[in-house]
Short mmCIF file of C-alpha atoms and ligand atoms in Angstrom, two decimals:
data_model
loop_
_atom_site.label_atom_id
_atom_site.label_comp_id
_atom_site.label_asym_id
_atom_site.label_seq_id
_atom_site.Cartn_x
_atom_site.Cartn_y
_atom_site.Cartn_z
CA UNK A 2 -18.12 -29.68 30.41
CA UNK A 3 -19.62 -30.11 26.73
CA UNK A 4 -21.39 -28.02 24.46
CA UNK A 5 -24.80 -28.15 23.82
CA UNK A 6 -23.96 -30.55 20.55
CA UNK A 7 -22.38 -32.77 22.75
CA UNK A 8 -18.55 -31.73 22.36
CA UNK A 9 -16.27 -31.18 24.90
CA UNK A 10 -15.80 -27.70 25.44
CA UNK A 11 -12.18 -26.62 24.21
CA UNK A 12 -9.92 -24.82 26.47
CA UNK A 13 -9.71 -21.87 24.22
CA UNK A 14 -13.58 -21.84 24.28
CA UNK A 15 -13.45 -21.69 28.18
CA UNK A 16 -11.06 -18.97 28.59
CA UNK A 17 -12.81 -16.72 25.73
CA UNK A 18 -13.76 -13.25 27.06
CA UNK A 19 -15.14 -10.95 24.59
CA UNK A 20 -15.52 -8.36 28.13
CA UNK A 21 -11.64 -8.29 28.74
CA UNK A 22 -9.47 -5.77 27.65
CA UNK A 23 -7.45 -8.13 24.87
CA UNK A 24 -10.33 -8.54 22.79
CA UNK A 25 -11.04 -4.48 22.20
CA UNK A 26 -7.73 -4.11 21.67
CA UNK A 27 -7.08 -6.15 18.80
CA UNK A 28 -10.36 -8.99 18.41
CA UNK A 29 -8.70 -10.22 15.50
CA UNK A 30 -5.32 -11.40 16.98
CA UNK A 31 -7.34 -12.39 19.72
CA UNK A 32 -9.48 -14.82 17.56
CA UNK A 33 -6.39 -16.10 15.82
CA UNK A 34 -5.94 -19.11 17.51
CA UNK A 35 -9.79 -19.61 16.52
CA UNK A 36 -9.19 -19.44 13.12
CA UNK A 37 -6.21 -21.71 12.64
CA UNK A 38 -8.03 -24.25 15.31
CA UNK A 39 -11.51 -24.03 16.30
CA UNK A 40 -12.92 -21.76 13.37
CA UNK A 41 -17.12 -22.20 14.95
CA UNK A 42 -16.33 -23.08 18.95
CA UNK A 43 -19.02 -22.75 21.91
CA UNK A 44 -18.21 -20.25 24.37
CA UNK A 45 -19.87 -21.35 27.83
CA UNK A 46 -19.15 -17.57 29.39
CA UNK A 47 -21.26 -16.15 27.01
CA UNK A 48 -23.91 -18.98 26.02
CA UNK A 49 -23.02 -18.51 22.11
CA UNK A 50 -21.23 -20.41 19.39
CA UNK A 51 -18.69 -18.05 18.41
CA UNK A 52 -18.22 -18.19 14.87
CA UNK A 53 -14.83 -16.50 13.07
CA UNK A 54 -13.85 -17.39 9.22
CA UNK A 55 -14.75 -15.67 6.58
CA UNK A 56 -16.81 -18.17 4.81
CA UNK A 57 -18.62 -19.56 7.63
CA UNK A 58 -19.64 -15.63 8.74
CA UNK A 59 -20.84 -15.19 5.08
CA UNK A 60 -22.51 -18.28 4.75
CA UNK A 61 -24.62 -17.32 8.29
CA UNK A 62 -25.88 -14.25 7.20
CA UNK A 63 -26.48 -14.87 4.00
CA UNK A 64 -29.59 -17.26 5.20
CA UNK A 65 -31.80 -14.97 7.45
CA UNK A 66 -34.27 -17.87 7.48
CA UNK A 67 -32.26 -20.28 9.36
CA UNK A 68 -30.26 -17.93 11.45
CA UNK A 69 -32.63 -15.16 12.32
CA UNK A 70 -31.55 -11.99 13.18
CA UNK A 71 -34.25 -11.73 16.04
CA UNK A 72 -31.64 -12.00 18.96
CA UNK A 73 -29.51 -9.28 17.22
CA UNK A 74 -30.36 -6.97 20.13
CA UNK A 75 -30.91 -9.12 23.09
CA UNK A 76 -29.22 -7.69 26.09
CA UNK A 77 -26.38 -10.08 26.05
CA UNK A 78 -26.16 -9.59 29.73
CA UNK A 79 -30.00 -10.78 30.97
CA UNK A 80 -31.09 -8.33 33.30
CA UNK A 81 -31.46 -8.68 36.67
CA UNK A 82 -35.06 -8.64 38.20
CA UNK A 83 -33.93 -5.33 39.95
CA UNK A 84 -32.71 -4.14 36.62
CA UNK A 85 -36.61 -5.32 34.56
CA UNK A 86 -38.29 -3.42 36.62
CA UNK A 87 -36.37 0.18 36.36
CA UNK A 88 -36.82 -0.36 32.57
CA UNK A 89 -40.73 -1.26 32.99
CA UNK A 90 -40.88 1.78 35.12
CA UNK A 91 -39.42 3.57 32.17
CA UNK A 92 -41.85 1.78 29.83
CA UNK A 93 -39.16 0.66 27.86
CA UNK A 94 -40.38 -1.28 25.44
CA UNK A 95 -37.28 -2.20 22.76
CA UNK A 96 -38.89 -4.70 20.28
CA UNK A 97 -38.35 -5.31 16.61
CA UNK A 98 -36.97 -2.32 14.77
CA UNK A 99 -35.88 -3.61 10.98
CA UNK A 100 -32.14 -5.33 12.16
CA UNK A 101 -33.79 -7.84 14.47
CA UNK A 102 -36.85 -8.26 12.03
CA UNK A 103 -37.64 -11.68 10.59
CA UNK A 104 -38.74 -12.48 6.97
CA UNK A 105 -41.16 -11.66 5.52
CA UNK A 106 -42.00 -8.39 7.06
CA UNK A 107 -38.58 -7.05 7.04
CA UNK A 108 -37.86 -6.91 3.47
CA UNK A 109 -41.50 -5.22 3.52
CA UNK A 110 -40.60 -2.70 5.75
CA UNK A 111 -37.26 -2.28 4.77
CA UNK A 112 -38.53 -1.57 0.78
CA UNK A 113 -41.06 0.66 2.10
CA UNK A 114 -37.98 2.63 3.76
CA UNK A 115 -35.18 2.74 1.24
CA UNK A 116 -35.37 5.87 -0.85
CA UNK A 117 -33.96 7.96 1.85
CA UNK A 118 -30.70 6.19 1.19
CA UNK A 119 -30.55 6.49 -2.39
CA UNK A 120 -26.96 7.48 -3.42
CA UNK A 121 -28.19 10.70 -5.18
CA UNK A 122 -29.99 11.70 -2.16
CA UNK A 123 -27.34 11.42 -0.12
CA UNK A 124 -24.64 13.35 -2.31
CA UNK A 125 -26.86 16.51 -0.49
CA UNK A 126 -25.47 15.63 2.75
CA UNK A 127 -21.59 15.99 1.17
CA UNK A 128 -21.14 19.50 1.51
CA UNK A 129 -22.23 19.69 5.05
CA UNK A 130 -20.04 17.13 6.14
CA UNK A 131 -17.43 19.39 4.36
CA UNK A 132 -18.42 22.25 5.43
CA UNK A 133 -19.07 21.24 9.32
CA UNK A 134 -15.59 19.40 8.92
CA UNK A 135 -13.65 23.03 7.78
CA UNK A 136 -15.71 24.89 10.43
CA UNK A 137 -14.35 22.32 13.07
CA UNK A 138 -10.93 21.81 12.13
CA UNK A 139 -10.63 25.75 12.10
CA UNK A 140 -11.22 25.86 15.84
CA UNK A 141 -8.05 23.49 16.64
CA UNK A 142 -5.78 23.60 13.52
CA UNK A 143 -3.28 26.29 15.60
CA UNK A 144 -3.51 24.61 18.52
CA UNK A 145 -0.81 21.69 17.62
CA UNK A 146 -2.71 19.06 19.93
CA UNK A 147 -6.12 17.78 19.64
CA UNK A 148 -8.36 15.12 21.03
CA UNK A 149 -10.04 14.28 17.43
CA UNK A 150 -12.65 12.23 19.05
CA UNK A 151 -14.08 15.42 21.55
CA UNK A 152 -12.99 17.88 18.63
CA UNK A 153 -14.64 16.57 15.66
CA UNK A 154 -15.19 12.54 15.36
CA UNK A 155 -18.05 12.46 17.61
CA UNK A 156 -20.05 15.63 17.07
CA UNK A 157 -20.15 15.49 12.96
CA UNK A 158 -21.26 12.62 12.71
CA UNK A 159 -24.24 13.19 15.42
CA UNK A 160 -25.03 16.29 13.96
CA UNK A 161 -25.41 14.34 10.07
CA UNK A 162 -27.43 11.84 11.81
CA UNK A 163 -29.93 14.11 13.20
CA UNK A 164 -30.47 15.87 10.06
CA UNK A 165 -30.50 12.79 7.86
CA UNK A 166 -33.14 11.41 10.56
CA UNK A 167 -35.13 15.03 11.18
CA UNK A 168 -34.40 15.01 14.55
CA UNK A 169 -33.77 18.33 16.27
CA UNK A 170 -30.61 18.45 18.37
CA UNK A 171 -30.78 16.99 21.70
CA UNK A 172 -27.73 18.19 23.21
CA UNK A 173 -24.49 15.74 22.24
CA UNK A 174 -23.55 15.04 25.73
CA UNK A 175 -26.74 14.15 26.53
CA UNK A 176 -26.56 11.28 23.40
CA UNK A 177 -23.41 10.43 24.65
CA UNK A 178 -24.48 9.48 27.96
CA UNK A 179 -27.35 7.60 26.71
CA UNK A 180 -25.49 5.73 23.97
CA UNK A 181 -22.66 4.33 26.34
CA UNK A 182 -25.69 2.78 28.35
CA UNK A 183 -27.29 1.14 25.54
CA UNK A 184 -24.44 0.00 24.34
CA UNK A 185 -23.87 -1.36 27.79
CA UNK A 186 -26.90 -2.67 28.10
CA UNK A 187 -26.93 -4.35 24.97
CA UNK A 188 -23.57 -5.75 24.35
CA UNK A 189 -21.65 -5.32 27.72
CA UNK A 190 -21.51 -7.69 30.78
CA UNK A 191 -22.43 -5.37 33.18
CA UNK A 192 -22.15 -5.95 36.99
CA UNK A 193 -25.57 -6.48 38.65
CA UNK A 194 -24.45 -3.01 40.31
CA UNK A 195 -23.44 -1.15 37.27
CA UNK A 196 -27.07 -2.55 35.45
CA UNK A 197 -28.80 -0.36 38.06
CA UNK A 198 -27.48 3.18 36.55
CA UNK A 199 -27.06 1.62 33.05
CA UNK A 200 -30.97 0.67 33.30
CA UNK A 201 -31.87 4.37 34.52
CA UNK A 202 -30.10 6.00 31.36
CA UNK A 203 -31.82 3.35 29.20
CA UNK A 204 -35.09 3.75 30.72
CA UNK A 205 -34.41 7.74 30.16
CA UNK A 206 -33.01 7.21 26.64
CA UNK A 207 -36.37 5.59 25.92
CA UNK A 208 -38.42 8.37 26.68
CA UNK A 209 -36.57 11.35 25.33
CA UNK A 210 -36.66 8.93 22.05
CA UNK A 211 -40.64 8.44 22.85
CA UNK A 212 -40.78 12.61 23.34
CA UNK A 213 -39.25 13.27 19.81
CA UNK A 214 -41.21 10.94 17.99
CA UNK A 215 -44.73 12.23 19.66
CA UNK A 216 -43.20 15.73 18.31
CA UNK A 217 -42.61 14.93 15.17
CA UNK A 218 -45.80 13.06 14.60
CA UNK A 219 -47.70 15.67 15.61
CA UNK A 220 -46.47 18.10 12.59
CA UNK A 221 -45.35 14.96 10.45
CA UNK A 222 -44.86 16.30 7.26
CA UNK A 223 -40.81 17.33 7.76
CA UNK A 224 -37.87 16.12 6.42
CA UNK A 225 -35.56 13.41 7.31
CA UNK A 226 -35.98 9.81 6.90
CA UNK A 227 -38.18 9.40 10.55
CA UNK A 228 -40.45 11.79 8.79
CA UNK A 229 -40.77 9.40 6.02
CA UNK A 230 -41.00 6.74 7.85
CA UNK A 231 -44.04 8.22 10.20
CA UNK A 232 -45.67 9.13 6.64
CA UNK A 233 -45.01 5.17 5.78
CA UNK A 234 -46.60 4.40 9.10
CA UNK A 235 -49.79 5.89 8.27
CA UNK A 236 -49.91 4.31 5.01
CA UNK A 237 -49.05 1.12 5.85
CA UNK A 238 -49.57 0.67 9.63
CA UNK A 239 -49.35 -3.15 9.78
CA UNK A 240 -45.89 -3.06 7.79
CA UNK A 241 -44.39 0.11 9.44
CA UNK A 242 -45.90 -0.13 12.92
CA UNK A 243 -46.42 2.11 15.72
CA UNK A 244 -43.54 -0.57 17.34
CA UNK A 245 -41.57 -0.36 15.26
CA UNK A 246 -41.41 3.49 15.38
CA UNK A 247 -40.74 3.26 18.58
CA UNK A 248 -38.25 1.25 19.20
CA UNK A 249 -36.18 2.47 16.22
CA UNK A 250 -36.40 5.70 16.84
CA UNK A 251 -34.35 4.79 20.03
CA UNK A 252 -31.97 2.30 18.47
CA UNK A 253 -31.43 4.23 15.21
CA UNK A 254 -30.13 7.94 17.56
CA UNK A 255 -27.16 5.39 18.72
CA UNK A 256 -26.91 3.29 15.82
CA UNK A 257 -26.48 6.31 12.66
CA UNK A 258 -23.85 8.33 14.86
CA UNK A 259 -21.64 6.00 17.19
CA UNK A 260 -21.11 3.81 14.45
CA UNK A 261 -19.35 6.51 11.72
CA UNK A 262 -18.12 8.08 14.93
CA UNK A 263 -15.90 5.38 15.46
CA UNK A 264 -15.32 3.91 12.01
CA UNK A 265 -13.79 7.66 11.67
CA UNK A 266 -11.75 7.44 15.01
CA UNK A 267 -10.64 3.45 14.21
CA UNK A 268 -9.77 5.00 10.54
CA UNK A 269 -7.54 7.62 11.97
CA UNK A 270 -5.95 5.42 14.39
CA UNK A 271 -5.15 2.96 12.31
CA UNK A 272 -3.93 5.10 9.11
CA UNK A 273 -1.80 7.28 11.47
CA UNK A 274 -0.14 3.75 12.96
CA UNK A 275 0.95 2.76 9.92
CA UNK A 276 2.43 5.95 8.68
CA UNK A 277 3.01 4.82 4.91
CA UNK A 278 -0.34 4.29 4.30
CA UNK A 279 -0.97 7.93 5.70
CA UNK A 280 1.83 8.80 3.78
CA UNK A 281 0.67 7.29 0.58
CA UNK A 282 -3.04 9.04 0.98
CA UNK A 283 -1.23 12.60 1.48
CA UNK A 284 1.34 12.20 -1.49
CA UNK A 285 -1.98 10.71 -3.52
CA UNK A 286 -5.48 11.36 -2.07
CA UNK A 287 -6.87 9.62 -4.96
CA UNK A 288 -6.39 6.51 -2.56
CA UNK A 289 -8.57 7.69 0.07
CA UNK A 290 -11.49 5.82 -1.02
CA UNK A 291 -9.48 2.57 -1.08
CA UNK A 292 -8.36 3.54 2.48
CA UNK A 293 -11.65 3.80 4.04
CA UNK A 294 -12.55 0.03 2.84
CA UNK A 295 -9.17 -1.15 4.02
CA UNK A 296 -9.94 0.79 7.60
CA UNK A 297 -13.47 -0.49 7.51
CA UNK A 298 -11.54 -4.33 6.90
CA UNK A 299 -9.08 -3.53 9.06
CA UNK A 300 -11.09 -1.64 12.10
CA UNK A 301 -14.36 -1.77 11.67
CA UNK A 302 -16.89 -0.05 14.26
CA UNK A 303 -18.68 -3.08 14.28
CA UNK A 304 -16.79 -5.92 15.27
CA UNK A 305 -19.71 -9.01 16.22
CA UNK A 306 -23.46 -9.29 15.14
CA UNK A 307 -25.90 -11.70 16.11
CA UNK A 308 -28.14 -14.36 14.63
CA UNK A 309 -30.41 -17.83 16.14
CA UNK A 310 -30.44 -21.02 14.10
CA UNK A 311 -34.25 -21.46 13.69
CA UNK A 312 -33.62 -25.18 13.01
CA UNK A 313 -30.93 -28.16 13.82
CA UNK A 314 -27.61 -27.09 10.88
CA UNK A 315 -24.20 -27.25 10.48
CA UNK A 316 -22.02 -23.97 10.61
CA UNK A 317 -18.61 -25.16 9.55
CA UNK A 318 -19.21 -28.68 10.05
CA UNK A 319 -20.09 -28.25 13.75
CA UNK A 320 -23.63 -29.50 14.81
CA UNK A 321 -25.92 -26.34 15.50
CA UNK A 322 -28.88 -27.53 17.33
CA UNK A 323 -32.32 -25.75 16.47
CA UNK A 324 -32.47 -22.12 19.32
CA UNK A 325 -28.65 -21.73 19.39
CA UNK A 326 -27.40 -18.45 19.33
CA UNK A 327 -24.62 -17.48 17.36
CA UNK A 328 -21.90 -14.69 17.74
CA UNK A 329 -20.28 -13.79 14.28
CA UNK A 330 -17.13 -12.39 14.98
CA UNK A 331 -16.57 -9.64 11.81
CA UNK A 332 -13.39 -8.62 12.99
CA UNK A 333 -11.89 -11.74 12.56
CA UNK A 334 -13.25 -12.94 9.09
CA UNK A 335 -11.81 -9.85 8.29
CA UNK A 336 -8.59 -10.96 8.98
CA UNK A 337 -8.86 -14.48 7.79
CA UNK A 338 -6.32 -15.64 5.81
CA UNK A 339 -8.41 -18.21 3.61
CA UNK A 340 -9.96 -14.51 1.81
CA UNK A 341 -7.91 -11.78 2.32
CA UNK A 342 -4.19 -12.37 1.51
CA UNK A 343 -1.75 -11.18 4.28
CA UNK A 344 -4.77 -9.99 6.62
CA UNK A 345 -2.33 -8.11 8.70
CA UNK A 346 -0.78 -5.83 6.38
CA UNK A 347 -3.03 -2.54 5.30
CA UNK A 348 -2.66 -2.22 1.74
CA UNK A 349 -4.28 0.47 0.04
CA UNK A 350 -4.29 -1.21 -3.20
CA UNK A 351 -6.06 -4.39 -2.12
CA UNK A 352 -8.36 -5.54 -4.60
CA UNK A 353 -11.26 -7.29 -2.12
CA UNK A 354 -11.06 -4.78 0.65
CA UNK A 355 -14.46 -4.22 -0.13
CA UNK A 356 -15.97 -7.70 0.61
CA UNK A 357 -14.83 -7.10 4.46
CA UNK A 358 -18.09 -7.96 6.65
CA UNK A 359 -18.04 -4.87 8.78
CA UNK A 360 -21.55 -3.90 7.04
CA UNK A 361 -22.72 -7.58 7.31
CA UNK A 362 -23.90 -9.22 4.34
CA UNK A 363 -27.14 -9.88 3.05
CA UNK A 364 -30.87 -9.13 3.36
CA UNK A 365 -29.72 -6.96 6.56
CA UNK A 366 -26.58 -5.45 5.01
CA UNK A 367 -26.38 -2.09 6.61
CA UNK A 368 -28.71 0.35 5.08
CA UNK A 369 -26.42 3.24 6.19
CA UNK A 370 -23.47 2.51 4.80
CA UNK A 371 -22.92 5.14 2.09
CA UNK A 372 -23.62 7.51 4.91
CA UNK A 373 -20.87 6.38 6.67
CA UNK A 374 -17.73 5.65 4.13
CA UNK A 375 -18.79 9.33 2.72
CA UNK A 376 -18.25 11.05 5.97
CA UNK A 377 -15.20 8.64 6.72
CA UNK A 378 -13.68 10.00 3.15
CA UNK A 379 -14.53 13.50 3.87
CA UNK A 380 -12.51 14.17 6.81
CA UNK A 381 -9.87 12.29 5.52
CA UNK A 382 -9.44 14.41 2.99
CA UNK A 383 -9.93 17.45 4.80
CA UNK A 384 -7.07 16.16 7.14
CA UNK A 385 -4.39 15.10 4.15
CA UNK A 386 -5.29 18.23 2.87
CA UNK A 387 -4.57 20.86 6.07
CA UNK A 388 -2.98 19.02 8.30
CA UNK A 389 -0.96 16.06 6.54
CA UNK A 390 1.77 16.30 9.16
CA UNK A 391 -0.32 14.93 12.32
CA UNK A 392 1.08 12.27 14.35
CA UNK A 393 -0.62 10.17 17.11
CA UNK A 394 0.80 11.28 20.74
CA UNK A 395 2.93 8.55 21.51
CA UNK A 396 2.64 6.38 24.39
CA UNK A 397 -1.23 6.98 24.56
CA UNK A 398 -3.66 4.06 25.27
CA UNK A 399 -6.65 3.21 23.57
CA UNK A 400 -9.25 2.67 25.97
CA UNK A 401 -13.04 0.75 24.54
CA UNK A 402 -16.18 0.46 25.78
CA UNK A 403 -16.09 -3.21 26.94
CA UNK A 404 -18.87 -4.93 24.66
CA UNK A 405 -19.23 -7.72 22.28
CA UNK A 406 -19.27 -5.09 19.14
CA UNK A 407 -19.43 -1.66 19.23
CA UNK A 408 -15.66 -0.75 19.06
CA UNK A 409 -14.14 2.61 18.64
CA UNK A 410 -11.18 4.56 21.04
CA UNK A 411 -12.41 6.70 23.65
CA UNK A 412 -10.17 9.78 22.51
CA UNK A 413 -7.38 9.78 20.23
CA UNK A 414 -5.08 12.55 20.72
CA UNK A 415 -2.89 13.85 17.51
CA UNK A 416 0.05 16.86 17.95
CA UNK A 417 1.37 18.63 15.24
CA UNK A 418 3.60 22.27 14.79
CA UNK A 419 0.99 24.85 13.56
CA UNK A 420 4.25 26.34 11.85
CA UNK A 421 4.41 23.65 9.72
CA UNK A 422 0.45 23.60 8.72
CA UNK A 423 0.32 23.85 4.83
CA UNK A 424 -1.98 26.95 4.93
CA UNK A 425 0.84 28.91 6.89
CA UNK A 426 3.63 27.87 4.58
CA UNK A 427 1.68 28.34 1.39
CA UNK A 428 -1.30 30.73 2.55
C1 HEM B 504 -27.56 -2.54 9.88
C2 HEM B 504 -22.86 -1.58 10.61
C3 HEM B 504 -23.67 3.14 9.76
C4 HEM B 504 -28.43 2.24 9.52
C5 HEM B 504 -26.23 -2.68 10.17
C6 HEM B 504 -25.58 -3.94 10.49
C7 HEM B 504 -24.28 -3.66 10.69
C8 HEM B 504 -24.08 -2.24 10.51
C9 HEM B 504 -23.19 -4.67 11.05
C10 HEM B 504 -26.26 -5.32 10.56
C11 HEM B 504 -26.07 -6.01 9.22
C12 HEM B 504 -26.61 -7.41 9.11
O1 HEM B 504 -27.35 -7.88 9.99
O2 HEM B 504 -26.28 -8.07 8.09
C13 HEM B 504 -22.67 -0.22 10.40
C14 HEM B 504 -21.38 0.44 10.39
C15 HEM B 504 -21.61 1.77 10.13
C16 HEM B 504 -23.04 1.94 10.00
C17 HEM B 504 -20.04 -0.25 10.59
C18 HEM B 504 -20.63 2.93 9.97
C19 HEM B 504 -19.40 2.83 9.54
C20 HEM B 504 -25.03 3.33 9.65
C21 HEM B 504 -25.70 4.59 9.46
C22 HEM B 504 -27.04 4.33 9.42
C23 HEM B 504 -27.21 2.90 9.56
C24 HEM B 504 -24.99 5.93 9.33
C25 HEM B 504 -28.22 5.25 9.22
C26 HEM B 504 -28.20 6.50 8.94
C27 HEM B 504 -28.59 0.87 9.55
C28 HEM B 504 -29.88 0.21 9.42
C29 HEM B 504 -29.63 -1.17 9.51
C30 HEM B 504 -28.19 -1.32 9.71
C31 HEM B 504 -31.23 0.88 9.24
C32 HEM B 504 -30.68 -2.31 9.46
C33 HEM B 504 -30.73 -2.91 8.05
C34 HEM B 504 -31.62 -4.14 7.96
O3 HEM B 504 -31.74 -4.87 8.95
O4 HEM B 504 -32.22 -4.37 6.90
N1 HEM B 504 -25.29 -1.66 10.19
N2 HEM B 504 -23.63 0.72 10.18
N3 HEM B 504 -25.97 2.32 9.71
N4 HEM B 504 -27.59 -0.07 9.70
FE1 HEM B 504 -25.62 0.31 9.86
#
């Protein structure tokens, strides 16, 4: 078989499986053999040039002209005809939000939107995170086992995104439910069988999004960046669309919570795996910020984003013809030797951990960010603080949500003795 360039396709290329267990549990060792041998390779299972070094993931989304963003949510999967019409039934009607935007009317949009994430704005949002985080930890700290994930990583972080957004609370399970399926739907290979429930929870995800934002345009003058953005609209209606609304409003429920959610969890797990550098936070939590780029390197919640070449290129010095699609593998320029030096290790005094790609890069580069390394540093210094002496449950396995890039552990279960908790030794 050959690629669309005209290559034979490699065996490596064949075999790769981004919906198999091996690549959730570690995509970077699982990309390794890209790296060192086929760095931009076409992968006939998925349709996609995979693309995994640091420079040539860079270089990609650095030029949103010639690799557009447009396909960035594409169901990866196409959907069945059974599957189109639940969602039309729905009226689903997912189109360009501001991450699958092309130029020029993203970077108008995305100027009209950016005040909400100001840094000084969001140094408000600190002291709930802190406080929510106390109020939390208080309800398990005696208990000497805890699921952090159910306890704390996934309900915070919901509960920040709704009030940075304005969005009154839905019910967390509810979210939950809904974001699994459009994370399914999105990046997962579903089986024609599975697409039939996945589509109903999409097509029901849709209109509880379409529900909030007729509410909140009806009495639009709260606050919370939606608000603003509904203010924008009617301003500017041909820049910040009705569409747009729309559609974001549903991508932007899953996309402001899941992903801290399980930066935080991937944080935790990783930290508390290699126990010096949890040791070295406790002894000195003037390191935490340096830890949460070095987790965000190391396991970011985002693992693969997507971009189409708009004309024929080179990516690496592989032929790109014009309509490709391209999967940029994060996870693995993160761990690419050429940029970081001994990828492996997790070194809290790295100088570049903060160039990792987890964010992307670029005209796109994740708006949220701030949002998300301040809630990450929060908790872990609530944690160092209280309960420095957790250890992971041994034996446990990490279990993902098989998709192209969403990537976080189901549950992650920590034990500790309650005797030993530093408020009971030094009250
Ligand atoms: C875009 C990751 C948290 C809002 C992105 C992109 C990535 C990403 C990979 C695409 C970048 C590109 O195409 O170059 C993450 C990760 C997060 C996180 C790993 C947590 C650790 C958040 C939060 C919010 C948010 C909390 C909102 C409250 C956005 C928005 C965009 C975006 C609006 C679109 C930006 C644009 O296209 O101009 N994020 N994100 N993100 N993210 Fe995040």
């Amino acid at each position: 078989a050959a690629a669309p360039n005209g290559c034979p396709v490699s065996a490596g290329g064949a075999a790769f499986n981004p919906f198999e267990g091996a690549y959730m549990q570690a995509p970077a060792e699982y990309l390794r053999w890209a790296r060192e041998q086929e760095p931009v390779f076409w992968s006939p299972q998925l349709g996609y040039w995979v693309v995994t070094r640091y420079e040539d993931v860079k270089a990609v989304f650095r030029d949103n002209i010639l690799f557009s963003p447009s396909v960035a949510l594409e169901k990866i999967t196409p959907a069945t005809p059974e599957v189109a019409q639940i969602l039309e039934g729905y009226g689903y009607a997912m189109r360009r939000t501001m991450v699958n935007e092309d130029e020029p009317d993203h970077m108008a949009r995305r100027r009209l939107l950016t005040d909400a994430f100001l840094p000084e704005r969001l140094m408000d949002y600190e002291p709930t995170v802190r406080a929510l985080a106390r109020q939390y930890m208080d309800r398990f700290i005696d208990q000497g086992r805890a699921d952090l994930v159910a306890e704390m990583f996934y309900e915070i972080p919901l509960n920040i995104a709704l009030k940075f957004l304005g969005v009154p609370d839905e019910g967390a399970e509810q979210l939950r439910q809904f974001a699994v399926a459009h994370t399914l739907n999105t990046w997962g290979r579903p089986t024609p069988q599975e697409q039939l429930e996945i589509a109903d929870n999409v097509g029901k995800f849709w209109q509880v999004a379409q529900k909030i934002l007729a509410d909140m345009m009806a009495q639009p003058d709260g606050e919370g960046w939606m608000y603003e953005s509904i203010r924008q609209h009617h301003r500017h209606p041909d820049i910040v669309t009705a569409s747009y609304l729309q559609s974001m409003m549903m991508a932007i429920l899953a996309a402001a919570h899941e992903t801290t959610s399980n930066a935080t969890a991937n944080a935790f797990m990783t930290l508390l795996t290699h126990r010096k550098a949890w040791e070295s936070i406790c002894a000195n939590p003037a390191l935490i910020p340096n830890a949460v780029e070095e987790c965000l390197r190391v396991a970011g919640s985002i693992i693969a984003w997507r971009r189409m070449a708009t004309a024929d290129t080179t990516v690496g010095g592989v032929a790109i013809p014009q309509g490709s699609k391209l999967l940029l593998v994060q996870a693995s320029a993160n761990f690419d030797t050429r940029h970081f030096e001994n990828p492996d290790e997790v070194d809290l005094y790295r100088e570049n951990a903060v160039e990792h790609l987890t964010f992307g890069y670029g005209a796109h580069q994740c708006m949220g960010k701030n949002i998300g390394r301040m809630q990450m540093r929060v908790f872990l210094e609530e944690f160092v603080r209280r309960l420095p002496h957790i250890h992971l449950v041994e034996g446990q396995q990490f279990e993902f949500l098989p998709n192209t890039s969403f990537r976080g552990p189901a549950q992650l279960w920590v034990q500790w003795d309650p005797a030993q908790n530093p408020e009971r030794v030094r009250p």
